[in-house]
C-alpha cells in the first residue's frame, strides 16, 4: 500500500507568499470541474442520479452498460451509475476524514518533536518510529478487530496508519523552516517564540504538507478498499467505492463494469486533487521565485 | 476472504440414514485407466492447523484425511453402511455393547498392524482432553470403555444405547491412525499422521502445499470403490489457493487438475459443457439456513418471525446469484437426507400478510426512513456475517434480503466480521439473524440444531441451537427419534419435528450446503465419498 | 581526529541500537495489550478455533499450559522475559515454534518485497525521467500513468493481470510456481502502485535537479541532455527517494498480505492475516517484531549511508 506521506521528502520548503498566479490552465479547470462534480454528488446525489442506490432487481443482474444503465448493473441488479454517484459522499468522507485524522495526529507528534526540547523530540521520534515500524495493515486489522467494522472504524484505521508518515514530514519541514534566514531575522527582531511559531514557522512548514494531503485523499480510499477486500471495510449495502470495487472483483471476468466504474471514480478523485495540489504548489513556488 | 465453510460435525444417534449422494460421476469413459502421474488439487478451504483430524475436527481436515486415513465403516451412494476397516459388527440386545471385528492383514503405512488394540488406542486418543478433539470427542460421548477381546475383535461398552455409532465411525474425523504414530506426540503427528489410506503424507510446506504419495501396500479399498488394488496416481500435490478467481484461473491454465469451492459462474460454465467438468456433491446434514433468534425481541413474537419470512423473497436472488446451479431449499435438512421435509407453503412471499402481521404485533408506526417503530424503538435486526464462511454470492443474497424486508419496515444491519469476532457476537447473543453451516451425517443433526439442550453453551461458549428454540414437544420428538431403531417410526418423528421448526418460522432454508468440484480435462475417476462428500482419489487417473 | 570520529560513529550507532530496542519493546507491548482487547478467547484459538466444542478439562489444561490463567501483568512479564532471550513462543493455532514458522516464510516475503522495490524503482525512474522530458503530451501521459498507478488497489490489479496474462494470453502462471516465472505477476502487482508513487516523489527532485547550477554548468560544458540526466540529475534526484526505501519496504509488507493471498504465495503477509483472525498472539507479535526489525535495520542502514554521503550530518 502506498501512502501519500513520502512525497514530502521531495518537496522543498516553499516560503508561502501569496501572489496570484497566471491564468488557470486547462488542466486546472478540468480538475476543479471534476472535484466540483464529485462534491455535488456527495452533497446532493439525487440531482445527478434520482434512482435508489439500494434498489435491487435480481432479474436484471449483471447487465452491461446501456442507455438505461450507463455503468451497467451489479450482482443484485442495482444500477452501478446510481451507486457510484451515491457512494461519493461516503468515499469522500473516508478519504477526507482519514487524511484529517492522519494529519491531525501527525501535527501533534510533528510539532511537539520539532519545537519542544530534546527529550520530547527524542520521545516523539521514538513514538513515530514505533508507529512507522508497525505494518499499517496490521494496525488497521487489530483496530477493526477490537472496535468492529464500519465506516468510522475504517476511517480511523486508515487515518492511524497514515499518521506516522505525515508526522515525519512535518517535523522535517518545521526544522528546515526554523533554520532558514527569515526565522533568524525574526529572532533577531526579538519576536516571541509562540509568535514566531504561529506566524512564521507553521504556515510555511505546513503549506507543502497540506498540498501533500491532497494526494492522501485518493490513497485513503484505495486503502479502505483493501480492507473491504479482506472483508472488513464498509458495511453492506453502502455504495462506498472501495467496497464496490472489492464486491465486483469476483465477477471481473463476467462484468468488468462492476469494478472499472467505481475504480475510475477513485482515480478521478485522486487525479483531480493531486493535479490541483500540484498546481497550488507550483504557484506558491513561483511566488517564491 | 474466500475461505470455505469451517464446519464441525457432530454426534448422531440414529444409524440408518439415506444419503443420496448427489455426485454425478462425470468421468465415465471407456478408456483404460493410466498408471502414474501426480494430480494437483487446489483447495479454497482453510489450511488445517493440524493434519490429524482427531485434533479439533473440521471440514478442511476431513478433505485431507480422506486421502490418508480410513474409517471403521463407510457408506455407499444409497446410504447403507458398508464394512471398511471393520469387517463385521454386532450390537448386544440392550444396545449397550458393540463388538467390531477388523479386517485381517492390514498394516498402517509405518508397518504397525491394524488390530483391536490399535483401534482402542484411537478411541483413547479421541477421548483424551489433551488431544483437544471436538468432533470425535462428542461423537464418542456414549462410549464408556473398550476391551480387546482378541487380536482382531474390540468390544465397546456404552453408557446408553447409541444407534448413531456406525454413522459416527463412518466420518473422517474418526479415521483410524497408527498407534505407534500417535505416540510420537502432537506436533509430529499433526504434520504427518499415519493411516491405512491410499496415499501417505510425505511433506507439508505451510501455506503452499502438502505432498501425498501413493501407498505402495494399499489393500483396503471400500466395497463401492471402482477397483481394488493400488491407486493409479503416483501422488497428489495438495495446494492451498484461497482466492476463488485465482483458483479457477489456475485450473484453466492447467496449473492444477481439480479445484473445490468454485464460484457459481465458473460452476455454471462447467455445467454448460466444455473441457472442464463439474462434480456436485452436496453435504449431508443440515441445509444452509438463516436462523431467527427467538430468545429476544423482536423475534420472540412468532408474528414478527412470520412477517420476516413472508417478506424475505430470496428465490430470484438465489437463481441469479448462483447462475441456476443451486435449487432453493424449503427444508432445514440437506436434500441428501431421506427424512428431509420440504414445506414451500411456509415460505411463499406475501408482503400484505407480512404488513398485517407487523401491525398486529404492535409495530404500527413508521419513521422517516420507512422503518417500523414501536414505543419509539425501531424494528432493527442485527445480522452478523462471517466473512470467512460466507461466499460472495451468499453475502450478496443477504444484502438482497436486507432490501426486500425493508419494504415492510425491517431494518437489517449486516455486520461483516472475521471468524473469531463472529463467534464472539453469537456467544454474547448479539444477533437476531445468523447463518451458520453445519455438516453431519444423518437427520440427527436436527437434535443438535433445535433441541433445547443445545441452547446451553459448551465451555467455549459455543451453542448450536442458534434459533434458541426451546420447545418441550420438539425435544421429546427428537429424543424419541434418536432412540428408536424402527426406520418408519423415526421418519415420522423427524417429520413432525421439522414441521414444528418450519411452521414456527424459526429458520429460512436457502439451499444445500454447496460442495462442488471442478475437474480439468485430463482427470478421470474422481468420486466423492458418500459419507461427508469429500473427494477420494483412489480410483482417479490422469489421461495424459 | 580518526579516533574521535570512530568514537562518534560508535556512539551514534549505540544510540540508534538502543532506539531500535525501544521500538521493538514498544511494539511487543502494544500488540500484547491490543490483542487482549480483541474479543475472543485465546484458549479457543489453541483448541481449533472459536467454534471448538472442547471440554472444560481441555480448556483448563490449555489455559494452564500457556499460562492464560495467570494475571495479565504476570503474563506480560513472562512474555517479555521470553522475548529478551529471543524466544518468540509457540503459535496458538499452529502449535509450532514461532521463530521456526517465521524463518520458513521470511525469505519468500523478502524476495517478493525486494524484487518489487527494485522493480518499482526502475519503473519510477523511467516514469519520472519521461515526465520531465520536453513534450507536453508526453509529460501529461506520464503524469496520468503515475496517478492511475498510485490509485489502483493491489487486489484489483492482481485480478486484471491474471485475467490478461494467465487466462487470456497463457503466458504466466496465476499462482506461485517454482522458478522465476511464478514471481512475475506478484512482483508487478506489488511494484506498480509503489512505482506510481515514487515517480511522483522523484519527479519533484528531478525537476529541481535539472534547474540546479551543476546541471547548467554541465550543459555549458557541452554535455548532451541525456548525459546530464543520467550522470547528474537522476543521481541527485534519487537521493531523497533512496531514504524512502525503509518506509517503502514497510508498506510493501502490508501490500504482501493482499498479494500473497491472491497469488497463493506462502509468506509472512498471509500468516499475519491468519494470525490476526485466529487471535494467535505469539504469531502476530512475532511477525510484527520481525517486520519492525527489518524496517529499523533498513532505516539505520540508510541513515548511515546518508552520513557517509553528507558529511554535514556527521556532527549532529
Short mmCIF file of N, CA and C in Angstrom, two decimals, chain B residues 203-280:
data_model
loop_
_atom_site.label_atom_id
_atom_site.label_comp_id
_atom_site.label_asym_id
_atom_site.label_seq_id
_atom_site.Cartn_x
_atom_site.Cartn_y
_atom_site.Cartn_z
N UNK B 203 5.20 -34.61 2.81
CA UNK B 203 5.73 -33.37 3.35
C UNK B 203 4.66 -32.29 3.30
N UNK B 204 4.89 -31.26 4.09
CA UNK B 204 3.91 -30.17 4.21
C UNK B 204 4.67 -28.86 4.22
N UNK B 205 4.49 -28.07 3.17
CA UNK B 205 5.05 -26.73 3.13
C UNK B 205 3.92 -25.79 3.48
N UNK B 206 4.00 -25.19 4.63
CA UNK B 206 2.88 -24.38 5.12
C UNK B 206 2.50 -23.28 4.13
N UNK B 207 1.20 -23.07 4.03
CA UNK B 207 0.62 -22.05 3.16
C UNK B 207 0.84 -22.33 1.69
N UNK B 208 1.43 -23.44 1.38
CA UNK B 208 1.68 -23.70 -0.02
C UNK B 208 1.06 -25.03 -0.42
N UNK B 209 1.62 -26.12 0.05
CA UNK B 209 1.11 -27.40 -0.41
C UNK B 209 1.49 -28.54 0.52
N UNK B 210 0.77 -29.64 0.33
CA UNK B 210 1.09 -30.89 1.02
C UNK B 210 1.34 -31.92 -0.07
N UNK B 211 2.43 -32.65 0.07
CA UNK B 211 2.75 -33.68 -0.92
C UNK B 211 2.30 -35.03 -0.39
N UNK B 212 1.44 -35.69 -1.17
CA UNK B 212 0.95 -37.01 -0.81
C UNK B 212 1.49 -38.00 -1.84
N UNK B 213 2.02 -39.13 -1.37
CA UNK B 213 2.50 -40.15 -2.31
C UNK B 213 1.70 -41.43 -2.16
N UNK B 214 1.74 -42.27 -3.19
CA UNK B 214 0.95 -43.49 -3.20
C UNK B 214 1.40 -44.45 -2.10
N UNK B 215 0.42 -45.07 -1.47
CA UNK B 215 0.69 -46.14 -0.50
C UNK B 215 0.90 -47.42 -1.30
N UNK B 216 2.17 -47.87 -1.40
CA UNK B 216 2.51 -48.99 -2.30
C UNK B 216 1.99 -50.33 -1.78
N UNK B 217 1.48 -50.34 -0.55
CA UNK B 217 0.95 -51.59 0.00
C UNK B 217 -0.56 -51.52 0.19
N UNK B 218 -1.21 -50.58 -0.51
CA UNK B 218 -2.64 -50.35 -0.23
C UNK B 218 -3.49 -51.57 -0.56
N UNK B 219 -4.35 -51.95 0.36
CA UNK B 219 -5.17 -53.14 0.12
C UNK B 219 -6.53 -53.03 0.77
N UNK B 220 -6.95 -51.85 1.21
CA UNK B 220 -8.20 -51.80 1.97
C UNK B 220 -9.27 -50.92 1.35
N UNK B 221 -9.40 -50.96 0.03
CA UNK B 221 -10.43 -50.15 -0.62
C UNK B 221 -11.82 -50.56 -0.15
N UNK B 222 -12.73 -49.60 0.03
CA UNK B 222 -14.09 -49.97 0.42
C UNK B 222 -14.81 -50.68 -0.74
N UNK B 223 -15.89 -51.38 -0.40
CA UNK B 223 -16.63 -52.19 -1.38
C UNK B 223 -17.09 -51.40 -2.61
N UNK B 224 -17.45 -50.13 -2.39
CA UNK B 224 -18.04 -49.39 -3.51
C UNK B 224 -16.99 -48.70 -4.38
N UNK B 225 -15.72 -48.97 -4.13
CA UNK B 225 -14.68 -48.38 -4.98
C UNK B 225 -14.73 -49.05 -6.35
N UNK B 226 -14.24 -48.33 -7.38
CA UNK B 226 -14.30 -48.87 -8.74
C UNK B 226 -13.25 -49.96 -8.94
N UNK B 227 -12.17 -49.94 -8.18
CA UNK B 227 -11.18 -51.01 -8.30
C UNK B 227 -10.57 -51.30 -6.94
N UNK B 228 -9.89 -52.43 -6.87
CA UNK B 228 -9.45 -52.97 -5.60
C UNK B 228 -8.01 -52.63 -5.23
N UNK B 229 -7.18 -52.55 -6.23
CA UNK B 229 -5.73 -52.55 -5.98
C UNK B 229 -5.17 -51.20 -5.57
N UNK B 230 -3.93 -50.99 -6.01
CA UNK B 230 -3.22 -49.76 -5.68
C UNK B 230 -3.86 -48.57 -6.38
N UNK B 231 -3.70 -47.39 -5.83
CA UNK B 231 -4.17 -46.19 -6.54
C UNK B 231 -3.42 -46.06 -7.87
N UNK B 232 -4.06 -45.47 -8.88
CA UNK B 232 -3.38 -45.29 -10.17
C UNK B 232 -2.36 -44.16 -10.11
N UNK B 233 -2.67 -43.14 -9.33
CA UNK B 233 -1.79 -41.97 -9.29
C UNK B 233 -0.52 -42.24 -8.50
N UNK B 234 0.59 -41.62 -8.92
CA UNK B 234 1.82 -41.69 -8.13
C UNK B 234 1.67 -40.87 -6.85
N UNK B 235 0.86 -39.83 -6.94
CA UNK B 235 0.68 -38.99 -5.76
C UNK B 235 -0.23 -37.81 -6.04
N UNK B 236 -0.44 -37.01 -5.01
CA UNK B 236 -1.28 -35.81 -5.12
C UNK B 236 -0.49 -34.64 -4.57
N UNK B 237 -0.53 -33.53 -5.29
CA UNK B 237 0.01 -32.31 -4.71
C UNK B 237 -1.19 -31.48 -4.29
N UNK B 238 -1.31 -31.27 -2.99
CA UNK B 238 -2.50 -30.63 -2.42
C UNK B 238 -2.17 -29.17 -2.14
N UNK B 239 -2.70 -28.27 -2.96
CA UNK B 239 -2.31 -26.87 -2.83
C UNK B 239 -3.39 -26.04 -2.16
N UNK B 240 -2.95 -24.98 -1.47
CA UNK B 240 -3.90 -24.07 -0.83
C UNK B 240 -3.94 -22.77 -1.63
N UNK B 241 -5.05 -22.54 -2.32
CA UNK B 241 -5.21 -21.32 -3.10
C UNK B 241 -6.49 -20.65 -2.63
N UNK B 242 -6.38 -19.74 -1.67
CA UNK B 242 -7.59 -19.22 -1.03
C UNK B 242 -8.49 -18.39 -1.94
N UNK B 243 -7.92 -17.76 -2.95
CA UNK B 243 -8.73 -16.85 -3.76
C UNK B 243 -9.44 -17.60 -4.89
N UNK B 244 -10.77 -17.48 -4.96
CA UNK B 244 -11.55 -18.29 -5.90
C UNK B 244 -11.24 -17.95 -7.36
N UNK B 245 -11.00 -16.68 -7.66
CA UNK B 245 -10.72 -16.34 -9.06
C UNK B 245 -9.35 -16.87 -9.47
N UNK B 246 -8.39 -16.80 -8.57
CA UNK B 246 -7.06 -17.34 -8.87
C UNK B 246 -7.13 -18.85 -9.05
N UNK B 247 -7.89 -19.50 -8.18
CA UNK B 247 -8.01 -20.96 -8.23
C UNK B 247 -8.57 -21.40 -9.59
N UNK B 248 -9.59 -20.71 -10.04
CA UNK B 248 -10.20 -21.05 -11.32
C UNK B 248 -9.23 -20.76 -12.46
N UNK B 249 -8.51 -19.63 -12.36
CA UNK B 249 -7.53 -19.30 -13.40
C UNK B 249 -6.46 -20.39 -13.46
N UNK B 250 -6.07 -20.91 -12.29
CA UNK B 250 -5.05 -21.97 -12.26
C UNK B 250 -5.58 -23.25 -12.91
N UNK B 251 -6.86 -23.53 -12.73
CA UNK B 251 -7.45 -24.70 -13.38
C UNK B 251 -7.50 -24.50 -14.89
N UNK B 252 -7.90 -23.30 -15.30
CA UNK B 252 -7.99 -23.01 -16.73
C UNK B 252 -6.63 -23.08 -17.41
N UNK B 253 -5.60 -22.62 -16.71
CA UNK B 253 -4.28 -22.59 -17.34
C UNK B 253 -3.56 -23.92 -17.17
N UNK B 254 -4.20 -24.89 -16.50
CA UNK B 254 -3.61 -26.21 -16.39
C UNK B 254 -2.59 -26.36 -15.27
N UNK B 255 -2.43 -25.33 -14.42
CA UNK B 255 -1.52 -25.47 -13.29
C UNK B 255 -2.03 -26.51 -12.30
N UNK B 256 -3.34 -26.58 -12.18
CA UNK B 256 -3.93 -27.55 -11.26
C UNK B 256 -4.97 -28.38 -12.00
N UNK B 257 -5.29 -29.57 -11.44
CA UNK B 257 -6.20 -30.50 -12.11
C UNK B 257 -7.61 -30.49 -11.52
N UNK B 258 -7.71 -30.26 -10.23
CA UNK B 258 -9.02 -30.29 -9.57
C UNK B 258 -9.09 -29.11 -8.61
N UNK B 259 -10.21 -28.40 -8.57
CA UNK B 259 -10.40 -27.36 -7.56
C UNK B 259 -11.72 -27.60 -6.83
N UNK B 260 -11.77 -27.10 -5.60
CA UNK B 260 -13.06 -27.14 -4.89
C UNK B 260 -13.57 -25.70 -4.72
N UNK B 261 -14.76 -25.58 -4.16
CA UNK B 261 -15.37 -24.26 -3.92
C UNK B 261 -15.27 -23.30 -5.10
N UNK B 262 -15.71 -23.72 -6.30
CA UNK B 262 -15.66 -22.78 -7.43
C UNK B 262 -16.71 -21.69 -7.25
N UNK B 263 -16.50 -20.57 -7.92
CA UNK B 263 -17.53 -19.53 -7.90
C UNK B 263 -18.71 -20.00 -8.74
N UNK B 264 -19.92 -19.55 -8.37
CA UNK B 264 -21.10 -20.04 -9.09
C UNK B 264 -21.01 -19.85 -10.61
N UNK B 265 -20.45 -18.72 -11.07
CA UNK B 265 -20.42 -18.53 -12.53
C UNK B 265 -19.45 -19.51 -13.21
N UNK B 266 -18.35 -19.86 -12.51
CA UNK B 266 -17.43 -20.85 -13.07
C UNK B 266 -18.10 -22.22 -13.12
N UNK B 267 -18.84 -22.53 -12.06
CA UNK B 267 -19.54 -23.81 -12.00
C UNK B 267 -20.58 -23.90 -13.11
N UNK B 268 -21.31 -22.80 -13.30
CA UNK B 268 -22.33 -22.78 -14.35
C UNK B 268 -21.69 -23.00 -15.72
N UNK B 269 -20.53 -22.39 -15.94
CA UNK B 269 -19.83 -22.56 -17.22
C UNK B 269 -19.45 -24.02 -17.42
N UNK B 270 -18.97 -24.68 -16.35
CA UNK B 270 -18.57 -26.07 -16.46
C UNK B 270 -19.78 -26.97 -16.72
N UNK B 271 -20.91 -26.65 -16.10
CA UNK B 271 -22.11 -27.46 -16.29
C UNK B 271 -22.67 -27.30 -17.70
N UNK B 272 -22.32 -26.17 -18.33
CA UNK B 272 -22.78 -25.94 -19.70
C UNK B 272 -22.01 -26.75 -20.71
N UNK B 273 -20.97 -27.43 -20.26
CA UNK B 273 -20.16 -28.21 -21.20
C UNK B 273 -18.79 -27.60 -21.33
N UNK B 274 -17.97 -28.23 -22.14
CA UNK B 274 -16.60 -27.76 -22.29
C UNK B 274 -15.63 -28.74 -21.67
N UNK B 275 -14.37 -28.37 -21.67
CA UNK B 275 -13.33 -29.29 -21.21
C UNK B 275 -13.35 -29.50 -19.70
N UNK B 276 -13.70 -28.43 -18.98
CA UNK B 276 -13.74 -28.53 -17.52
C UNK B 276 -15.09 -29.11 -17.12
N UNK B 277 -15.07 -30.14 -16.26
CA UNK B 277 -16.33 -30.75 -15.85
C UNK B 277 -16.55 -30.53 -14.36
N UNK B 278 -17.78 -30.76 -13.94
CA UNK B 278 -18.15 -30.48 -12.56
C UNK B 278 -18.55 -31.74 -11.83
N UNK B 279 -18.24 -31.80 -10.56
CA UNK B 279 -18.69 -32.88 -9.69
C UNK B 279 -19.45 -32.23 -8.55
N UNK B 280 -20.77 -32.48 -8.50
CA UNK B 280 -21.61 -31.85 -7.47
C UNK B 280 -21.84 -32.85 -6.34
#
